[in-house]
Amino acid sequence: MVPEGDLASVLADLRPRSGGGGLLAADATRCARALGVDGVAVSVTGGGLNELLWCTPGASAELEDLQFTLGEGPGPEAAASGTAVMVPDLAREPADRWPVLLPEALALGIRAVIGLPLLVGRVCLGTMTMQRAGPGPLEGAALTDARIVTRAVTATLVRDSGQWDAFAAAEDGSHFYRAAVHQAAGMISVQAGVSVAEALVRLRAHAFRHGRPLIEVADDVVARRVHFRHDDGDEPGGFAVGGTEGP
């Protein structure tokens, strides 16, 4: 069990501060250590898209990028269901649960994952995803502590209006890491004549197929180095990709 003082200090850092900072001022690595996991990440959701807000470096950051790119994993599942998603051993999980993510996560050295929704009533604001390099469940006092942290994170998001308003305005070009993804999805929607949700699927498929980070492909779309259009190209679904100028 984590010493009470360690968890208390993490919670203190998660509280909104009068001078700003809020969640981003907390140390994600120290939070992971306090919860007895190897990594933790918080993403907020809205409009069918999501934004990585807070994360330990390394495997957790890569796992979040995979979940964002593929649209599958404990985070997306927890957000959709509004309930905890806990997989104590990815190596024993049926391959058809997360068919693309499972082998990728195992290759990162991740064996156990826990996804907890950030809930306000029945509304899910986002998720907190935890991972371990070794198999084993998160239970008892450790799971209780993790739920306490999710409540503190949720309270911070709700009360720190500056952070939440900035995320809500991401489609207008905020400073968030994935703002380019939101903008690129909008551009692809116009270019290909599909919904924004379908545009994001096409963007994810292209990034994964070519083994590139989603944010890099999004930057290319925004810079008009990559263009999705109605054509018989090499992309799934009849979308050609090239350097053609467009919206």
PDB file of C-alpha atoms in Angstrom:
ATOM      1  CA  MET A   1       0.000   0.000   0.000  1.00  0.00           C
ATOM      2  CA  VAL A   2       1.201   3.503  -0.834  1.00  0.00           C
ATOM      3  CA  PRO A   3       2.212   5.664   2.153  1.00  0.00           C
ATOM      4  CA  GLU A   4      -0.662   8.033   2.885  1.00  0.00           C
ATOM      5  CA  GLY A   5       1.603  11.056   2.694  1.00  0.00           C
ATOM      6  CA  ASP A   6       2.690  10.273  -0.869  1.00  0.00           C
ATOM      7  CA  LEU A   7      -0.863  10.069  -2.164  1.00  0.00           C
ATOM      8  CA  ALA A   8      -1.855  13.167  -0.214  1.00  0.00           C
ATOM      9  CA  SER A   9       0.940  15.186  -1.826  1.00  0.00           C
ATOM     10  CA  VAL A  10      -0.094  14.011  -5.299  1.00  0.00           C
ATOM     11  CA  LEU A  11      -3.695  15.033  -4.627  1.00  0.00           C
ATOM     12  CA  ALA A  12      -2.538  18.423  -3.343  1.00  0.00           C
ATOM     13  CA  ASP A  13      -0.692  19.035  -6.621  1.00  0.00           C
ATOM     14  CA  LEU A  14      -3.781  18.067  -8.622  1.00  0.00           C
ATOM     15  CA  ARG A  15      -5.897  20.826  -7.098  1.00  0.00           C
ATOM     16  CA  PRO A  16      -6.497  23.956  -9.168  1.00  0.00           C
ATOM     17  CA  ARG A  17      -4.260  26.805  -8.018  1.00  0.00           C
ATOM     18  CA  SER A  18      -5.150  30.475  -7.827  1.00  0.00           C
ATOM     19  CA  GLY A  19      -2.210  31.340 -10.058  1.00  0.00           C
ATOM     20  CA  GLY A  20      -3.155  28.801 -12.743  1.00  0.00           C
ATOM     21  CA  GLY A  21      -1.414  25.553 -13.702  1.00  0.00           C
ATOM     22  CA  GLY A  22      -3.868  23.089 -12.178  1.00  0.00           C
ATOM     23  CA  LEU A  23      -3.462  19.533 -13.415  1.00  0.00           C
ATOM     24  CA  LEU A  24      -0.453  20.300 -15.587  1.00  0.00           C
ATOM     25  CA  ALA A  25       1.552  21.391 -12.526  1.00  0.00           C
ATOM     26  CA  ALA A  26       1.400  17.898 -11.003  1.00  0.00           C
ATOM     27  CA  ASP A  27       4.140  15.312 -11.530  1.00  0.00           C
ATOM     28  CA  ALA A  28       2.671  12.405 -13.501  1.00  0.00           C
ATOM     29  CA  THR A  29       5.638  10.144 -12.723  1.00  0.00           C
ATOM     30  CA  ARG A  30       5.212  10.694  -8.990  1.00  0.00           C
ATOM     31  CA  CYS A  31       1.501   9.978  -9.350  1.00  0.00           C
ATOM     32  CA  ALA A  32       2.245   6.682 -11.110  1.00  0.00           C
ATOM     33  CA  ARG A  33       4.688   5.720  -8.383  1.00  0.00           C
ATOM     34  CA  ALA A  34       2.128   6.556  -5.695  1.00  0.00           C
ATOM     35  CA  LEU A  35      -0.450   4.335  -7.402  1.00  0.00           C
ATOM     36  CA  GLY A  36       1.966   1.441  -7.835  1.00  0.00           C
ATOM     37  CA  VAL A  37       1.927   1.475 -11.643  1.00  0.00           C
ATOM     38  CA  ASP A  38       4.601   2.169 -14.233  1.00  0.00           C
ATOM     39  CA  GLY A  39       2.777   4.897 -16.081  1.00  0.00           C
ATOM     40  CA  VAL A  40      -0.329   7.045 -16.106  1.00  0.00           C
ATOM     41  CA  ALA A  41      -1.993   9.250 -18.718  1.00  0.00           C
ATOM     42  CA  VAL A  42      -5.041  11.509 -18.741  1.00  0.00           C
ATOM     43  CA  SER A  43      -6.922  12.388 -21.915  1.00  0.00           C
ATOM     44  CA  VAL A  44     -10.019  14.559 -22.188  1.00  0.00           C
ATOM     45  CA  THR A  45     -12.679  13.971 -24.816  1.00  0.00           C
ATOM     46  CA  GLY A  46     -15.115  16.057 -26.815  1.00  0.00           C
ATOM     47  CA  GLY A  47     -16.798  16.113 -30.195  1.00  0.00           C
ATOM     48  CA  GLY A  48     -15.653  12.585 -31.012  1.00  0.00           C
ATOM     49  CA  LEU A  49     -11.987  13.549 -30.610  1.00  0.00           C
ATOM     50  CA  ASN A  50      -9.657  13.525 -27.628  1.00  0.00           C
ATOM     51  CA  GLU A  51      -6.668  15.417 -26.270  1.00  0.00           C
ATOM     52  CA  LEU A  52      -3.739  14.104 -24.255  1.00  0.00           C
ATOM     53  CA  LEU A  53      -3.505  16.388 -21.244  1.00  0.00           C
ATOM     54  CA  TRP A  54      -1.084  14.774 -18.806  1.00  0.00           C
ATOM     55  CA  CYS A  55       1.210  11.762 -19.101  1.00  0.00           C
ATOM     56  CA  THR A  56       4.332  10.002 -17.866  1.00  0.00           C
ATOM     57  CA  PRO A  57       7.002   9.726 -20.577  1.00  0.00           C
ATOM     58  CA  GLY A  58       7.914   6.506 -22.337  1.00  0.00           C
ATOM     59  CA  ALA A  59       5.512   3.588 -22.704  1.00  0.00           C
ATOM     60  CA  SER A  60       2.450   5.471 -21.422  1.00  0.00           C
ATOM     61  CA  ALA A  61       2.905   8.284 -23.936  1.00  0.00           C
ATOM     62  CA  GLU A  62       3.320   5.733 -26.736  1.00  0.00           C
ATOM     63  CA  LEU A  63       0.268   3.791 -25.553  1.00  0.00           C
ATOM     64  CA  GLU A  64      -1.817   6.985 -25.626  1.00  0.00           C
ATOM     65  CA  ASP A  65      -0.684   7.691 -29.172  1.00  0.00           C
ATOM     66  CA  LEU A  66      -1.636   4.139 -30.163  1.00  0.00           C
ATOM     67  CA  GLN A  67      -5.067   4.450 -28.574  1.00  0.00           C
ATOM     68  CA  PHE A  68      -5.623   7.796 -30.264  1.00  0.00           C
ATOM     69  CA  THR A  69      -4.437   6.521 -33.655  1.00  0.00           C
ATOM     70  CA  LEU A  70      -6.277   3.197 -33.575  1.00  0.00           C
ATOM     71  CA  GLY A  71      -9.376   4.164 -31.613  1.00  0.00           C
ATOM     72  CA  GLU A  72      -9.127   1.020 -29.506  1.00  0.00           C
ATOM     73  CA  GLY A  73      -7.764   0.128 -26.073  1.00  0.00           C
ATOM     74  CA  PRO A  74      -8.689   0.576 -22.411  1.00  0.00           C
ATOM     75  CA  GLY A  75      -9.087   4.346 -22.698  1.00  0.00           C
ATOM     76  CA  PRO A  76     -11.559   4.425 -25.609  1.00  0.00           C
ATOM     77  CA  GLU A  77     -13.433   1.472 -24.096  1.00  0.00           C
ATOM     78  CA  ALA A  78     -13.704   3.141 -20.681  1.00  0.00           C
ATOM     79  CA  ALA A  79     -14.875   6.391 -22.299  1.00  0.00           C
ATOM     80  CA  ALA A  80     -17.543   4.602 -24.327  1.00  0.00           C
ATOM     81  CA  SER A  81     -18.835   2.438 -21.467  1.00  0.00           C
ATOM     82  CA  GLY A  82     -18.391   4.865 -18.575  1.00  0.00           C
ATOM     83  CA  THR A  83     -16.990   2.007 -16.496  1.00  0.00           C
ATOM     84  CA  ALA A  84     -13.546   0.751 -15.487  1.00  0.00           C
ATOM     85  CA  VAL A  85     -11.650  -1.415 -17.964  1.00  0.00           C
ATOM     86  CA  MET A  86      -9.013  -3.633 -16.348  1.00  0.00           C
ATOM     87  CA  VAL A  87      -6.850  -6.154 -18.171  1.00  0.00           C
ATOM     88  CA  PRO A  88      -4.349  -7.803 -15.797  1.00  0.00           C
ATOM     89  CA  ASP A  89      -2.426  -9.620 -18.537  1.00  0.00           C
ATOM     90  CA  LEU A  90      -2.465  -8.466 -22.147  1.00  0.00           C
ATOM     91  CA  ALA A  91      -0.608 -11.611 -23.196  1.00  0.00           C
ATOM     92  CA  ARG A  92      -3.636 -13.695 -22.164  1.00  0.00           C
ATOM     93  CA  GLU A  93      -6.289 -11.414 -23.626  1.00  0.00           C
ATOM     94  CA  PRO A  94      -8.262 -12.675 -26.679  1.00  0.00           C
ATOM     95  CA  ALA A  95      -6.713 -11.249 -29.821  1.00  0.00           C
ATOM     96  CA  ASP A  96     -10.041 -10.018 -31.167  1.00  0.00           C
ATOM     97  CA  ARG A  97     -10.642  -7.587 -28.288  1.00  0.00           C
ATOM     98  CA  TRP A  98      -8.124  -4.999 -29.507  1.00  0.00           C
ATOM     99  CA  PRO A  99      -6.708  -6.770 -32.574  1.00  0.00           C
ATOM    100  CA  VAL A 100      -4.248  -4.092 -33.619  1.00  0.00           C
ATOM    101  CA  LEU A 101      -3.387  -2.513 -30.287  1.00  0.00           C
ATOM    102  CA  LEU A 102      -2.643  -5.704 -28.323  1.00  0.00           C
ATOM    103  CA  PRO A 103       0.549  -6.744 -30.172  1.00  0.00           C
ATOM    104  CA  GLU A 104       1.717  -3.129 -30.328  1.00  0.00           C
ATOM    105  CA  ALA A 105       1.254  -2.646 -26.569  1.00  0.00           C
ATOM    106  CA  LEU A 106       3.056  -5.902 -25.796  1.00  0.00           C
ATOM    107  CA  ALA A 107       5.922  -4.773 -28.034  1.00  0.00           C
ATOM    108  CA  LEU A 108       6.194  -1.652 -25.841  1.00  0.00           C
ATOM    109  CA  GLY A 109       6.712  -3.895 -22.805  1.00  0.00           C
ATOM    110  CA  ILE A 110       3.227  -3.309 -21.395  1.00  0.00           C
ATOM    111  CA  ARG A 111       1.548  -6.308 -19.748  1.00  0.00           C
ATOM    112  CA  ALA A 112      -1.325  -4.830 -17.713  1.00  0.00           C
ATOM    113  CA  VAL A 113      -3.628  -1.869 -18.373  1.00  0.00           C
ATOM    114  CA  ILE A 114      -6.356  -0.086 -16.424  1.00  0.00           C
ATOM    115  CA  GLY A 115      -8.686   2.502 -17.914  1.00  0.00           C
ATOM    116  CA  LEU A 116     -10.885   4.622 -15.631  1.00  0.00           C
ATOM    117  CA  PRO A 117     -13.472   7.139 -16.882  1.00  0.00           C
ATOM    118  CA  LEU A 118     -13.541  10.721 -15.603  1.00  0.00           C
ATOM    119  CA  LEU A 119     -17.235  11.072 -14.825  1.00  0.00           C
ATOM    120  CA  VAL A 120     -19.477  13.983 -13.922  1.00  0.00           C
ATOM    121  CA  GLY A 121     -22.795  12.240 -13.366  1.00  0.00           C
ATOM    122  CA  ARG A 122     -23.296  10.202 -16.533  1.00  0.00           C
ATOM    123  CA  VAL A 123     -21.068  12.440 -18.639  1.00  0.00           C
ATOM    124  CA  CYS A 124     -17.550  11.185 -19.355  1.00  0.00           C
ATOM    125  CA  LEU A 125     -15.058  14.044 -19.630  1.00  0.00           C
ATOM    126  CA  GLY A 126     -12.132  11.777 -20.426  1.00  0.00           C
ATOM    127  CA  THR A 127     -10.098   8.857 -19.135  1.00  0.00           C
ATOM    128  CA  MET A 128      -7.118   7.987 -16.993  1.00  0.00           C
ATOM    129  CA  THR A 129      -5.123   5.061 -18.367  1.00  0.00           C
ATOM    130  CA  MET A 130      -2.559   3.259 -16.221  1.00  0.00           C
ATOM    131  CA  GLN A 131      -0.095   0.592 -17.342  1.00  0.00           C
ATOM    132  CA  ARG A 132       2.334  -1.883 -15.824  1.00  0.00           C
ATOM    133  CA  ALA A 133       5.334  -3.673 -17.266  1.00  0.00           C
ATOM    134  CA  GLY A 134       4.388  -6.817 -15.321  1.00  0.00           C
ATOM    135  CA  PRO A 135       1.080  -8.687 -15.262  1.00  0.00           C
ATOM    136  CA  GLY A 136      -1.283  -8.407 -12.330  1.00  0.00           C
ATOM    137  CA  PRO A 137      -4.525  -6.710 -11.325  1.00  0.00           C
ATOM    138  CA  LEU A 138      -4.962  -3.361  -9.656  1.00  0.00           C
ATOM    139  CA  GLU A 139      -7.217  -4.060  -6.705  1.00  0.00           C
ATOM    140  CA  GLY A 140      -7.968  -3.312  -3.090  1.00  0.00           C
ATOM    141  CA  ALA A 141      -6.416  -0.160  -1.662  1.00  0.00           C
ATOM    142  CA  ALA A 142      -4.480   0.511  -4.888  1.00  0.00           C
ATOM    143  CA  LEU A 143      -7.665   0.575  -6.952  1.00  0.00           C
ATOM    144  CA  THR A 144      -9.366   2.765  -4.358  1.00  0.00           C
ATOM    145  CA  ASP A 145      -6.444   5.199  -4.528  1.00  0.00           C
ATOM    146  CA  ALA A 146      -6.661   5.257  -8.330  1.00  0.00           C
ATOM    147  CA  ARG A 147     -10.362   6.105  -8.179  1.00  0.00           C
ATOM    148  CA  ILE A 148      -9.586   8.892  -5.698  1.00  0.00           C
ATOM    149  CA  VAL A 149      -7.077  10.331  -8.164  1.00  0.00           C
ATOM    150  CA  THR A 150      -9.609  10.188 -11.023  1.00  0.00           C
ATOM    151  CA  ARG A 151     -12.094  12.130  -8.898  1.00  0.00           C
ATOM    152  CA  ALA A 152      -9.431  14.733  -8.123  1.00  0.00           C
ATOM    153  CA  VAL A 153      -8.501  15.007 -11.808  1.00  0.00           C
ATOM    154  CA  THR A 154     -12.162  15.361 -12.773  1.00  0.00           C
ATOM    155  CA  ALA A 155     -12.681  18.081 -10.162  1.00  0.00           C
ATOM    156  CA  THR A 156      -9.625  19.907 -11.489  1.00  0.00           C
ATOM    157  CA  LEU A 157     -10.940  19.813 -15.056  1.00  0.00           C
ATOM    158  CA  VAL A 158     -14.352  21.077 -14.017  1.00  0.00           C
ATOM    159  CA  ARG A 159     -13.088  23.789 -11.672  1.00  0.00           C
ATOM    160  CA  ASP A 160     -10.089  24.971 -13.682  1.00  0.00           C
ATOM    161  CA  SER A 161     -12.116  26.647 -16.418  1.00  0.00           C
ATOM    162  CA  GLY A 162      -9.027  27.937 -18.229  1.00  0.00           C
ATOM    163  CA  GLN A 163      -7.811  24.435 -19.100  1.00  0.00           C
ATOM    164  CA  TRP A 164     -11.263  23.112 -19.955  1.00  0.00           C
ATOM    165  CA  ASP A 165     -12.223  26.131 -22.089  1.00  0.00           C
ATOM    166  CA  ALA A 166      -8.941  25.844 -23.963  1.00  0.00           C
ATOM    167  CA  PHE A 167      -9.660  22.217 -24.797  1.00  0.00           C
ATOM    168  CA  ALA A 168     -13.219  23.016 -25.851  1.00  0.00           C
ATOM    169  CA  ALA A 169     -11.807  25.612 -28.270  1.00  0.00           C
ATOM    170  CA  ALA A 170      -9.225  23.232 -29.747  1.00  0.00           C
ATOM    171  CA  GLU A 171     -10.985  23.259 -33.106  1.00  0.00           C
ATOM    172  CA  ASP A 172     -10.107  26.942 -33.385  1.00  0.00           C
ATOM    173  CA  GLY A 173      -6.381  26.181 -33.102  1.00  0.00           C
ATOM    174  CA  SER A 174      -5.439  26.048 -29.436  1.00  0.00           C
ATOM    175  CA  HIS A 175      -1.973  25.273 -28.086  1.00  0.00           C
ATOM    176  CA  PHE A 176      -2.792  21.621 -27.377  1.00  0.00           C
ATOM    177  CA  TYR A 177      -0.482  18.921 -28.723  1.00  0.00           C
ATOM    178  CA  ARG A 178      -3.186  17.383 -30.932  1.00  0.00           C
ATOM    179  CA  ALA A 179      -4.776  20.587 -32.196  1.00  0.00           C
ATOM    180  CA  ALA A 180      -3.384  19.804 -35.663  1.00  0.00           C
ATOM    181  CA  VAL A 181      -5.282  16.504 -35.653  1.00  0.00           C
ATOM    182  CA  HIS A 182      -8.580  18.297 -35.074  1.00  0.00           C
ATOM    183  CA  GLN A 183      -7.766  20.761 -37.862  1.00  0.00           C
ATOM    184  CA  ALA A 184      -6.600  18.016 -40.232  1.00  0.00           C
ATOM    185  CA  ALA A 185      -9.801  16.015 -39.699  1.00  0.00           C
ATOM    186  CA  GLY A 186     -11.814  19.078 -40.639  1.00  0.00           C
ATOM    187  CA  MET A 187      -9.763  19.609 -43.779  1.00  0.00           C
ATOM    188  CA  ILE A 188     -10.064  15.956 -44.841  1.00  0.00           C
ATOM    189  CA  SER A 189     -13.813  16.153 -44.255  1.00  0.00           C
ATOM    190  CA  VAL A 190     -14.021  18.937 -46.852  1.00  0.00           C
ATOM    191  CA  GLN A 191     -11.527  17.383 -49.278  1.00  0.00           C
ATOM    192  CA  ALA A 192     -13.097  13.911 -49.284  1.00  0.00           C
ATOM    193  CA  GLY A 193     -16.707  14.894 -48.697  1.00  0.00           C
ATOM    194  CA  VAL A 194     -17.110  12.782 -45.543  1.00  0.00           C
ATOM    195  CA  SER A 195     -18.041  13.454 -41.925  1.00  0.00           C
ATOM    196  CA  VAL A 196     -15.378  14.618 -39.482  1.00  0.00           C
ATOM    197  CA  ALA A 197     -15.621  11.257 -37.683  1.00  0.00           C
ATOM    198  CA  GLU A 198     -15.014   9.395 -40.972  1.00  0.00           C
ATOM    199  CA  ALA A 199     -12.183  11.799 -41.805  1.00  0.00           C
ATOM    200  CA  LEU A 200     -10.489  10.944 -38.514  1.00  0.00           C
ATOM    201  CA  VAL A 201     -10.807   7.217 -39.324  1.00  0.00           C
ATOM    202  CA  ARG A 202      -9.133   7.828 -42.701  1.00  0.00           C
ATOM    203  CA  LEU A 203      -6.376   9.858 -41.057  1.00  0.00           C
ATOM    204  CA  ARG A 204      -5.759   7.141 -38.462  1.00  0.00           C
ATOM    205  CA  ALA A 205      -5.701   4.406 -41.118  1.00  0.00           C
ATOM    206  CA  HIS A 206      -3.164   6.298 -43.222  1.00  0.00           C
ATOM    207  CA  ALA A 207      -0.900   6.955 -40.218  1.00  0.00           C
ATOM    208  CA  PHE A 208      -0.961   3.352 -39.050  1.00  0.00           C
ATOM    209  CA  ARG A 209      -0.542   1.905 -42.523  1.00  0.00           C
ATOM    210  CA  HIS A 210       2.582   3.979 -43.096  1.00  0.00           C
ATOM    211  CA  GLY A 211       3.957   3.515 -39.582  1.00  0.00           C
ATOM    212  CA  ARG A 212       3.941   7.221 -38.770  1.00  0.00           C
ATOM    213  CA  PRO A 213       2.757   9.102 -35.665  1.00  0.00           C
ATOM    214  CA  LEU A 214      -0.725  10.503 -36.181  1.00  0.00           C
ATOM    215  CA  ILE A 215       0.411  14.023 -35.290  1.00  0.00           C
ATOM    216  CA  GLU A 216       3.031  13.985 -38.082  1.00  0.00           C
ATOM    217  CA  VAL A 217       0.490  12.998 -40.727  1.00  0.00           C
ATOM    218  CA  ALA A 218      -1.904  15.642 -39.392  1.00  0.00           C
ATOM    219  CA  ASP A 219       0.826  18.269 -39.722  1.00  0.00           C
ATOM    220  CA  ASP A 220       1.322  17.194 -43.359  1.00  0.00           C
ATOM    221  CA  VAL A 221      -2.392  17.543 -44.046  1.00  0.00           C
ATOM    222  CA  VAL A 222      -2.540  21.003 -42.464  1.00  0.00           C
ATOM    223  CA  ALA A 223       0.569  22.050 -44.449  1.00  0.00           C
ATOM    224  CA  ARG A 224      -1.049  20.623 -47.618  1.00  0.00           C
ATOM    225  CA  ARG A 225       1.750  18.148 -48.189  1.00  0.00           C
ATOM    226  CA  VAL A 226      -0.846  15.371 -48.012  1.00  0.00           C
ATOM    227  CA  HIS A 227      -4.310  15.651 -49.535  1.00  0.00           C
ATOM    228  CA  PHE A 228      -7.228  13.221 -49.268  1.00  0.00           C
ATOM    229  CA  ARG A 229      -9.637  13.314 -52.206  1.00  0.00           C
ATOM    230  CA  HIS A 230     -12.252  11.262 -54.051  1.00  0.00           C
ATOM    231  CA  ASP A 231     -10.147   9.146 -56.394  1.00  0.00           C
ATOM    232  CA  ASP A 232      -8.928   5.621 -57.053  1.00  0.00           C
ATOM    233  CA  GLY A 233      -5.709   5.969 -55.093  1.00  0.00           C
ATOM    234  CA  ASP A 234      -3.733   3.691 -52.856  1.00  0.00           C
ATOM    235  CA  GLU A 235      -5.659   4.399 -49.663  1.00  0.00           C
ATOM    236  CA  PRO A 236      -8.430   2.169 -48.294  1.00  0.00           C
ATOM    237  CA  GLY A 237     -11.888   3.371 -49.283  1.00  0.00           C
ATOM    238  CA  GLY A 238     -10.841   4.912 -52.607  1.00  0.00           C
ATOM    239  CA  PHE A 239      -9.029   7.981 -51.235  1.00  0.00           C
ATOM    240  CA  ALA A 240      -5.840   8.992 -52.980  1.00  0.00           C
ATOM    241  CA  VAL A 241      -3.182  10.770 -50.978  1.00  0.00           C
ATOM    242  CA  GLY A 242      -0.738  13.181 -52.488  1.00  0.00           C
ATOM    243  CA  GLY A 243       0.637  16.694 -52.517  1.00  0.00           C
ATOM    244  CA  THR A 244      -2.309  18.199 -54.356  1.00  0.00           C
ATOM    245  CA  GLU A 245      -3.362  21.640 -53.178  1.00  0.00           C
ATOM    246  CA  GLY A 246      -6.832  21.872 -51.681  1.00  0.00           C
ATOM    247  CA  PRO A 247      -8.856  23.204 -48.760  1.00  0.00           C
TER     248      PRO A 247
END
